Amino acid sequence: LWPQGHVPTRLHHRLFLHASKPIWRGADAIIGVSPECERQVRTLVPDLSTPIHQVRVQYRSGHLDEIGEPPDAGPFRLFFAGRLDENKGVMELVDLAEELEAREPGRFTWELAGSGPAEDQLRCAIARAELESSVTLLGQLDRETMPAAFARAHAVIVPTNRGFTEGLNRVAVEGVLAGRPVITSRLSNAVDVLGPAIAEVPPGDPGALRDTILRLAHDPVSYREHRRACDDVTDQFYDRSLSWGAALSRILDSIYGARPASLSTRSG
């Protein structure tokens, strides 16, 4: 409903949220993709009696979980995937790449995947900073090409800023499934779900972002701890009882009564 920690103050947004209260109260059930989504609904409607069902996007085994160890030689590789939009924080990555290149030439490389309105601006910024050798734009990746990008990376970076409202950032989830630490702030709504696999930074703090990258690159103990934590949080994304279909099945059963087991199984 809003970026975490930034309750709307503009009148039109507040009016919209107020007008939505009867919808939440009148629903038979609500589905949320992260604990933060549920918290916001309960903040908006403190007396809510409607049940809220948590779900997680589901993956098949053998897609991301079989990606091997990160490269053990060469530069520290960072991967971003998402819409190339200023509200996704992508322009700040160029400034960060420039600072790190000046500090440790050749130590860091970046791969940025996606498309969007900031793409031309991003290309110009990369050229202006003379970062063509360390920052690569991959374009739009698909289900088949994304795993290779994760495999090349040491860490995934999700720099969403408060201009964008997330439900649960999917790239953060996929990075953890691939066994890669994810650098992000609470604005991705991933910290509650992915726990210590996240290298959390304060929102809108480029210095903290820089320092976290340096820590992961230079402190192998810290890096391994984040990687090990990835394994501890992945089960929920292979648990079909947490799928949208399973949640919908439970909701329909609560409204209309239990259905034949074959239908319930098939819906999950």
mmCIF file of C-alpha atoms in Angstrom:
data_model
loop_
_atom_site.group_PDB
_atom_site.id
_atom_site.type_symbol
_atom_site.label_atom_id
_atom_site.label_comp_id
_atom_site.label_asym_id
_atom_site.label_seq_id
_atom_site.Cartn_x
_atom_site.Cartn_y
_atom_site.Cartn_z
ATOM 1 C CA LEU A 1 0.000 0.000 0.000
ATOM 2 C CA TRP A 2 2.982 2.291 0.654
ATOM 3 C CA PRO A 3 6.796 2.011 0.852
ATOM 4 C CA GLN A 4 7.684 0.490 4.220
ATOM 5 C CA GLY A 5 8.137 3.152 6.873
ATOM 6 C CA HIS A 6 6.680 5.912 4.704
ATOM 7 C CA VAL A 7 2.957 6.181 5.433
ATOM 8 C CA PRO A 8 1.387 8.472 2.798
ATOM 9 C CA THR A 9 0.898 12.106 3.750
ATOM 10 C CA ARG A 10 -0.519 13.496 0.515
ATOM 11 C CA LEU A 11 -4.235 14.145 0.715
ATOM 12 C CA HIS A 12 -5.263 12.215 -2.410
ATOM 13 C CA HIS A 13 -3.401 9.097 -1.253
ATOM 14 C CA ARG A 14 -4.834 9.312 2.256
ATOM 15 C CA LEU A 15 -8.344 9.704 0.842
ATOM 16 C CA PHE A 16 -7.807 6.671 -1.380
ATOM 17 C CA LEU A 17 -6.655 4.554 1.557
ATOM 18 C CA HIS A 18 -9.562 5.737 3.711
ATOM 19 C CA ALA A 19 -12.016 4.897 0.944
ATOM 20 C CA SER A 20 -10.559 1.393 0.675
ATOM 21 C CA LYS A 21 -11.345 0.454 4.289
ATOM 22 C CA PRO A 22 -14.837 -0.926 3.543
ATOM 23 C CA ILE A 23 -13.287 -3.145 0.861
ATOM 24 C CA TRP A 24 -10.881 -4.720 3.342
ATOM 25 C CA ARG A 25 -13.621 -5.116 5.960
ATOM 26 C CA GLY A 26 -16.078 -6.577 3.466
ATOM 27 C CA ALA A 27 -13.741 -9.144 1.938
ATOM 28 C CA ASP A 28 -14.173 -12.812 2.816
ATOM 29 C CA ALA A 29 -10.393 -13.223 2.814
ATOM 30 C CA ILE A 30 -7.221 -11.328 1.962
ATOM 31 C CA ILE A 31 -4.043 -12.706 0.389
ATOM 32 C CA GLY A 32 -0.688 -11.089 1.178
ATOM 33 C CA VAL A 33 2.734 -11.791 -0.321
ATOM 34 C CA SER A 34 4.800 -10.551 2.635
ATOM 35 C CA PRO A 35 4.406 -9.834 6.351
ATOM 36 C CA GLU A 36 4.734 -6.122 5.603
ATOM 37 C CA CYS A 37 1.671 -6.264 3.338
ATOM 38 C CA GLU A 38 -0.310 -7.776 6.192
ATOM 39 C CA ARG A 39 0.999 -5.215 8.693
ATOM 40 C CA GLN A 40 -0.050 -2.354 6.468
ATOM 41 C CA VAL A 41 -3.585 -3.673 6.032
ATOM 42 C CA ARG A 42 -3.915 -4.143 9.800
ATOM 43 C CA THR A 43 -2.500 -0.658 10.378
ATOM 44 C CA LEU A 44 -5.065 0.770 7.991
ATOM 45 C CA VAL A 45 -7.930 -1.238 9.521
ATOM 46 C CA PRO A 46 -7.035 -1.997 13.174
ATOM 47 C CA ASP A 47 -10.364 -3.724 13.863
ATOM 48 C CA LEU A 48 -10.061 -6.031 10.843
ATOM 49 C CA SER A 49 -11.598 -9.474 11.368
ATOM 50 C CA THR A 50 -11.031 -10.711 7.811
ATOM 51 C CA PRO A 51 -8.447 -13.533 7.710
ATOM 52 C CA ILE A 52 -5.204 -12.747 5.893
ATOM 53 C CA HIS A 53 -3.449 -15.630 4.139
ATOM 54 C CA GLN A 54 0.300 -15.370 3.548
ATOM 55 C CA VAL A 55 1.511 -16.811 0.229
ATOM 56 C CA ARG A 56 4.904 -17.156 -1.420
ATOM 57 C CA VAL A 57 5.750 -17.365 -5.093
ATOM 58 C CA GLN A 58 6.594 -20.986 -5.891
ATOM 59 C CA TYR A 59 9.506 -22.382 -7.903
ATOM 60 C CA ARG A 60 10.396 -25.771 -9.301
ATOM 61 C CA SER A 61 13.448 -27.612 -8.058
ATOM 62 C CA GLY A 62 16.395 -27.672 -10.412
ATOM 63 C CA HIS A 63 15.881 -24.169 -11.763
ATOM 64 C CA LEU A 64 17.761 -21.843 -9.407
ATOM 65 C CA ASP A 65 18.676 -24.125 -6.521
ATOM 66 C CA GLU A 66 21.229 -26.046 -8.589
ATOM 67 C CA ILE A 67 23.334 -22.991 -9.421
ATOM 68 C CA GLY A 68 26.832 -23.684 -8.163
ATOM 69 C CA GLU A 69 29.363 -21.761 -6.146
ATOM 70 C CA PRO A 70 30.159 -18.141 -7.027
ATOM 71 C CA PRO A 71 33.295 -17.536 -9.109
ATOM 72 C CA ASP A 72 36.399 -17.992 -6.956
ATOM 73 C CA ALA A 73 38.630 -15.745 -9.044
ATOM 74 C CA GLY A 74 38.424 -12.370 -10.691
ATOM 75 C CA PRO A 75 36.474 -9.286 -9.643
ATOM 76 C CA PHE A 76 33.578 -9.190 -7.199
ATOM 77 C CA ARG A 77 30.486 -9.335 -9.408
ATOM 78 C CA LEU A 78 27.214 -7.585 -8.589
ATOM 79 C CA PHE A 79 23.932 -8.277 -10.364
ATOM 80 C CA PHE A 80 20.820 -6.110 -10.658
ATOM 81 C CA ALA A 81 17.656 -7.194 -12.449
ATOM 82 C CA GLY A 82 14.488 -5.170 -12.769
ATOM 83 C CA ARG A 83 12.845 -2.262 -14.455
ATOM 84 C CA LEU A 84 15.359 0.407 -15.419
ATOM 85 C CA ASP A 85 13.579 3.187 -13.607
ATOM 86 C CA GLU A 86 14.864 5.864 -11.248
ATOM 87 C CA ASN A 87 12.409 4.693 -8.571
ATOM 88 C CA LYS A 88 14.084 1.273 -8.631
ATOM 89 C CA GLY A 89 17.338 2.966 -7.637
ATOM 90 C CA VAL A 90 19.195 2.013 -10.792
ATOM 91 C CA MET A 91 20.781 5.417 -11.445
ATOM 92 C CA GLU A 92 22.427 5.400 -8.024
ATOM 93 C CA LEU A 93 24.250 2.235 -9.039
ATOM 94 C CA VAL A 94 26.280 4.144 -11.614
ATOM 95 C CA ASP A 95 27.468 6.604 -8.976
ATOM 96 C CA LEU A 96 28.314 3.692 -6.720
ATOM 97 C CA ALA A 97 30.168 1.851 -9.477
ATOM 98 C CA GLU A 98 32.162 4.985 -10.253
ATOM 99 C CA GLU A 99 33.123 5.467 -6.609
ATOM 100 C CA LEU A 100 34.204 1.856 -6.163
ATOM 101 C CA GLU A 101 36.148 1.849 -9.428
ATOM 102 C CA ALA A 102 38.059 4.938 -8.318
ATOM 103 C CA ARG A 103 38.714 3.346 -4.943
ATOM 104 C CA GLU A 104 39.711 -0.127 -6.171
ATOM 105 C CA PRO A 105 40.209 -0.194 -9.955
ATOM 106 C CA GLY A 106 39.060 -3.439 -11.542
ATOM 107 C CA ARG A 107 37.860 -4.948 -8.261
ATOM 108 C CA PHE A 108 34.108 -4.742 -8.994
ATOM 109 C CA THR A 109 31.990 -5.480 -12.043
ATOM 110 C CA TRP A 110 28.280 -4.943 -12.504
ATOM 111 C CA GLU A 111 25.658 -6.584 -14.694
ATOM 112 C CA LEU A 112 22.336 -4.766 -14.966
ATOM 113 C CA ALA A 113 19.430 -6.624 -16.565
ATOM 114 C CA GLY A 114 16.123 -5.155 -17.644
ATOM 115 C CA SER A 115 14.595 -2.373 -19.677
ATOM 116 C CA GLY A 116 12.668 0.763 -18.886
ATOM 117 C CA PRO A 117 12.398 4.531 -19.188
ATOM 118 C CA ALA A 118 15.819 5.217 -17.650
ATOM 119 C CA GLU A 119 17.720 2.974 -20.067
ATOM 120 C CA ASP A 120 19.060 5.734 -22.329
ATOM 121 C CA GLN A 121 19.917 7.897 -19.337
ATOM 122 C CA LEU A 122 21.700 4.941 -17.786
ATOM 123 C CA ARG A 123 23.766 4.293 -20.912
ATOM 124 C CA CYS A 124 24.800 7.946 -21.047
ATOM 125 C CA ALA A 125 25.775 7.926 -17.378
ATOM 126 C CA ILE A 126 27.891 4.798 -17.853
ATOM 127 C CA ALA A 127 29.651 6.335 -20.849
ATOM 128 C CA ARG A 128 30.157 9.668 -19.114
ATOM 129 C CA ALA A 129 31.790 7.934 -16.152
ATOM 130 C CA GLU A 130 33.867 5.741 -18.514
ATOM 131 C CA LEU A 131 32.537 2.589 -16.882
ATOM 132 C CA GLU A 132 31.930 0.530 -20.030
ATOM 133 C CA SER A 133 34.517 -2.043 -18.939
ATOM 134 C CA SER A 134 32.955 -2.597 -15.515
ATOM 135 C CA VAL A 135 29.206 -2.004 -15.999
ATOM 136 C CA THR A 136 27.331 -4.124 -18.551
ATOM 137 C CA LEU A 137 23.693 -3.713 -19.593
ATOM 138 C CA LEU A 138 22.277 -7.140 -20.404
ATOM 139 C CA GLY A 139 18.849 -6.108 -21.640
ATOM 140 C CA GLN A 140 15.768 -8.119 -20.754
ATOM 141 C CA LEU A 141 16.519 -11.633 -19.502
ATOM 142 C CA ASP A 142 14.046 -14.510 -19.520
ATOM 143 C CA ARG A 143 13.545 -17.638 -17.463
ATOM 144 C CA GLU A 144 16.218 -19.464 -19.432
ATOM 145 C CA THR A 145 18.927 -16.788 -19.337
ATOM 146 C CA MET A 146 18.439 -15.460 -15.807
ATOM 147 C CA PRO A 147 20.115 -18.426 -14.015
ATOM 148 C CA ALA A 148 23.393 -17.851 -15.870
ATOM 149 C CA ALA A 149 23.426 -14.229 -14.693
ATOM 150 C CA PHE A 150 22.923 -15.325 -11.086
ATOM 151 C CA ALA A 151 25.691 -17.906 -11.513
ATOM 152 C CA ARG A 152 28.172 -15.232 -12.600
ATOM 153 C CA ALA A 153 27.367 -13.029 -9.606
ATOM 154 C CA HIS A 154 28.736 -12.955 -6.093
ATOM 155 C CA ALA A 155 25.849 -10.840 -4.783
ATOM 156 C CA VAL A 156 22.530 -9.415 -5.932
ATOM 157 C CA ILE A 157 21.664 -5.779 -5.344
ATOM 158 C CA VAL A 158 18.091 -4.469 -5.008
ATOM 159 C CA PRO A 159 18.302 -0.690 -4.441
ATOM 160 C CA THR A 160 14.561 0.125 -4.474
ATOM 161 C CA ASN A 161 13.916 3.639 -3.155
ATOM 162 C CA ARG A 162 10.852 5.074 -1.460
ATOM 163 C CA GLY A 163 9.374 6.243 -4.757
ATOM 164 C CA PHE A 164 8.334 2.649 -5.510
ATOM 165 C CA THR A 165 5.981 0.415 -3.518
ATOM 166 C CA GLU A 166 6.970 -3.264 -3.441
ATOM 167 C CA GLY A 167 4.916 -6.269 -2.406
ATOM 168 C CA LEU A 168 7.902 -8.598 -2.162
ATOM 169 C CA ASN A 169 10.778 -8.065 -4.564
ATOM 170 C CA ARG A 170 11.020 -11.188 -6.696
ATOM 171 C CA VAL A 171 14.657 -10.716 -7.716
ATOM 172 C CA ALA A 172 15.618 -10.715 -4.033
ATOM 173 C CA VAL A 173 13.853 -14.060 -3.654
ATOM 174 C CA GLU A 174 15.509 -15.521 -6.739
ATOM 175 C CA GLY A 175 18.923 -14.295 -5.673
ATOM 176 C CA VAL A 176 18.588 -16.149 -2.388
ATOM 177 C CA LEU A 177 17.316 -19.279 -4.153
ATOM 178 C CA ALA A 178 20.473 -19.086 -6.265
ATOM 179 C CA GLY A 179 22.547 -18.924 -3.081
ATOM 180 C CA ARG A 180 23.626 -15.325 -3.512
ATOM 181 C CA PRO A 181 23.460 -12.746 -0.697
ATOM 182 C CA VAL A 182 21.083 -9.901 -1.481
ATOM 183 C CA ILE A 183 21.959 -6.305 -0.654
ATOM 184 C CA THR A 184 18.777 -4.338 -0.088
ATOM 185 C CA SER A 185 16.842 -2.149 2.319
ATOM 186 C CA ARG A 186 13.544 -2.793 4.066
ATOM 187 C CA LEU A 187 11.808 -1.072 1.117
ATOM 188 C CA SER A 188 12.045 -4.317 -0.866
ATOM 189 C CA ASN A 189 9.882 -5.985 1.844
ATOM 190 C CA ALA A 190 12.327 -8.901 1.655
ATOM 191 C CA VAL A 191 14.004 -8.579 5.048
ATOM 192 C CA ASP A 192 11.126 -10.172 7.004
ATOM 193 C CA VAL A 193 10.919 -13.053 4.551
ATOM 194 C CA LEU A 194 14.589 -13.720 3.767
ATOM 195 C CA GLY A 195 16.139 -12.824 7.119
ATOM 196 C CA PRO A 196 19.923 -13.172 7.455
ATOM 197 C CA ALA A 197 20.343 -13.996 3.764
ATOM 198 C CA ILE A 198 19.806 -10.250 3.324
ATOM 199 C CA ALA A 199 22.683 -7.821 3.783
ATOM 200 C CA GLU A 200 20.405 -5.021 4.938
ATOM 201 C CA VAL A 201 21.197 -1.353 4.379
ATOM 202 C CA PRO A 202 19.239 1.719 5.510
ATOM 203 C CA PRO A 203 16.994 3.150 2.777
ATOM 204 C CA GLY A 204 18.507 5.983 0.777
ATOM 205 C CA ASP A 205 22.006 5.645 2.223
ATOM 206 C CA PRO A 206 24.574 5.247 -0.591
ATOM 207 C CA GLY A 207 27.421 5.208 1.918
ATOM 208 C CA ALA A 208 25.934 2.199 3.691
ATOM 209 C CA LEU A 209 25.391 0.513 0.336
ATOM 210 C CA ARG A 210 29.050 1.050 -0.541
ATOM 211 C CA ASP A 211 30.261 -0.192 2.832
ATOM 212 C CA THR A 212 28.096 -3.315 2.618
ATOM 213 C CA ILE A 213 29.483 -4.177 -0.804
ATOM 214 C CA LEU A 214 33.016 -3.701 0.505
ATOM 215 C CA ARG A 215 32.263 -5.902 3.507
ATOM 216 C CA LEU A 216 30.949 -8.747 1.377
ATOM 217 C CA ALA A 217 33.858 -8.431 -1.029
ATOM 218 C CA HIS A 218 36.599 -8.327 1.604
ATOM 219 C CA ASP A 219 35.215 -10.303 4.551
ATOM 220 C CA PRO A 220 34.895 -13.960 3.502
ATOM 221 C CA VAL A 221 33.445 -14.968 6.871
ATOM 222 C CA SER A 222 30.584 -12.471 6.572
ATOM 223 C CA TYR A 223 30.006 -13.455 2.955
ATOM 224 C CA ARG A 224 29.818 -17.165 3.805
ATOM 225 C CA GLU A 225 27.392 -16.472 6.662
ATOM 226 C CA HIS A 226 24.983 -14.728 4.303
ATOM 227 C CA ARG A 227 25.344 -17.536 1.786
ATOM 228 C CA ARG A 228 24.644 -20.220 4.383
ATOM 229 C CA ALA A 229 21.590 -18.276 5.510
ATOM 230 C CA CYS A 230 20.177 -18.592 1.992
ATOM 231 C CA ASP A 231 19.656 -22.321 2.540
ATOM 232 C CA ASP A 232 17.708 -21.669 5.735
ATOM 233 C CA VAL A 233 14.954 -19.612 4.093
ATOM 234 C CA THR A 234 14.355 -21.333 0.755
ATOM 235 C CA ASP A 235 11.870 -24.054 1.788
ATOM 236 C CA GLN A 236 8.930 -21.628 1.770
ATOM 237 C CA PHE A 237 9.362 -21.123 -1.986
ATOM 238 C CA TYR A 238 9.032 -24.861 -2.666
ATOM 239 C CA ASP A 239 6.178 -25.431 -0.205
ATOM 240 C CA ARG A 240 3.016 -25.805 -2.269
ATOM 241 C CA SER A 241 0.872 -25.230 0.829
ATOM 242 C CA LEU A 242 2.031 -21.595 0.586
ATOM 243 C CA SER A 243 1.079 -21.223 -3.077
ATOM 244 C CA TRP A 244 -1.643 -18.925 -4.392
ATOM 245 C CA GLY A 245 -3.635 -21.977 -5.453
ATOM 246 C CA ALA A 246 -3.485 -23.532 -2.003
ATOM 247 C CA ALA A 247 -4.547 -20.268 -0.370
ATOM 248 C CA LEU A 248 -7.441 -19.894 -2.788
ATOM 249 C CA SER A 249 -8.476 -23.481 -2.106
ATOM 250 C CA ARG A 250 -8.534 -22.835 1.649
ATOM 251 C CA ILE A 251 -10.515 -19.652 1.157
ATOM 252 C CA LEU A 252 -13.111 -21.353 -1.053
ATOM 253 C CA ASP A 253 -13.371 -24.234 1.410
ATOM 254 C CA SER A 254 -14.022 -21.796 4.248
ATOM 255 C CA ILE A 255 -16.755 -20.078 2.249
ATOM 256 C CA TYR A 256 -18.434 -22.958 0.440
ATOM 257 C CA GLY A 257 -17.336 -26.007 2.422
ATOM 258 C CA ALA A 258 -14.692 -28.623 1.722
ATOM 259 C CA ARG A 259 -14.462 -29.938 -1.824
ATOM 260 C CA PRO A 260 -13.380 -33.388 -2.992
ATOM 261 C CA ALA A 261 -9.731 -34.075 -2.136
ATOM 262 C CA SER A 262 -8.810 -34.452 -5.810
ATOM 263 C CA LEU A 263 -9.895 -30.873 -6.522
ATOM 264 C CA SER A 264 -8.115 -29.476 -3.469
ATOM 265 C CA THR A 265 -4.891 -31.260 -4.415
ATOM 266 C CA ARG A 266 -5.061 -30.112 -8.008
ATOM 267 C CA SER A 267 -5.582 -26.452 -7.040
ATOM 268 C CA GLY A 268 -2.385 -26.339 -4.942
#
